[in-house]
């Protein structure tokens, strides 16, 4: 059964806590730079004290020693999952894995905000056709060979990742948009039912819930697609 991870990209602890009070069944929160820079480690501890699992999404992409020490810091906070960029390369990924202990590392493949054209512009290559499915599968393969246990991929590449990943690998999928919700800055999106059908193990949902007039109703509607 897939799980929902709430991307808590809100600007402060009070707003986060108010939202969480309304979602008592929620099991996972994702903390990225927006909230971490305002709430810091104390907020992570507060979420853990509520019994939540914490996905720290700071997308490390740095020299191996720096990333390994960041991973150690996340472990000290008892974070459950954290992200590294696959494009940081094999040496960085291996150093992160070596430091990770019980913390599950998720490799970010190609950001869901990239369309094909923008991505290939950034990396200076231009394959025939879209090519992003193959690129995501390539990055996933490399990261998994380095020992990472989860891959972050858009809904459009879930099946391509599963073909190269073992059964126990988590496929963590942002870019989820229930029908009727705009895409915002995301390019490669799908609705929750399609992402679950394709085999996502974890759906990351932020603005469709956090900016909804009725966040509880949107949360509950998405949860219906998870089993
Ligand atoms: O608000 P929305 O549902 O678009 O939030 C998606 C979340 O997932 C954001 O916090 C974003 O930083 C994160 N994310 C993403 N694409 C990735 C990796 C993480 O959108 N490839």
mmCIF file of N, CA, C and O in Angstrom, residues 30 78 147:
data_model
loop_
_atom_site.group_PDB
_atom_site.id
_atom_site.type_symbol
_atom_site.label_atom_id
_atom_site.label_comp_id
_atom_site.label_asym_id
_atom_site.label_seq_id
_atom_site.Cartn_x
_atom_site.Cartn_y
_atom_site.Cartn_z
ATOM 1 N N UNK A 30 7.322 15.772 5.082
ATOM 2 C CA UNK A 30 8.570 16.107 4.395
ATOM 3 C C UNK A 30 8.948 17.528 4.775
ATOM 4 O O UNK A 30 8.146 18.450 4.654
ATOM 5 N N UNK A 78 17.470 11.524 14.140
ATOM 6 C CA UNK A 78 16.543 10.392 13.956
ATOM 7 C C UNK A 78 15.598 10.596 12.775
ATOM 8 O O UNK A 78 14.452 10.120 12.791
ATOM 9 N N UNK A 147 24.132 1.840 -3.387
ATOM 10 C CA UNK A 147 23.546 1.415 -2.117
ATOM 11 C C UNK A 147 22.382 2.241 -1.615
ATOM 12 O O UNK A 147 21.860 2.000 -0.521
#
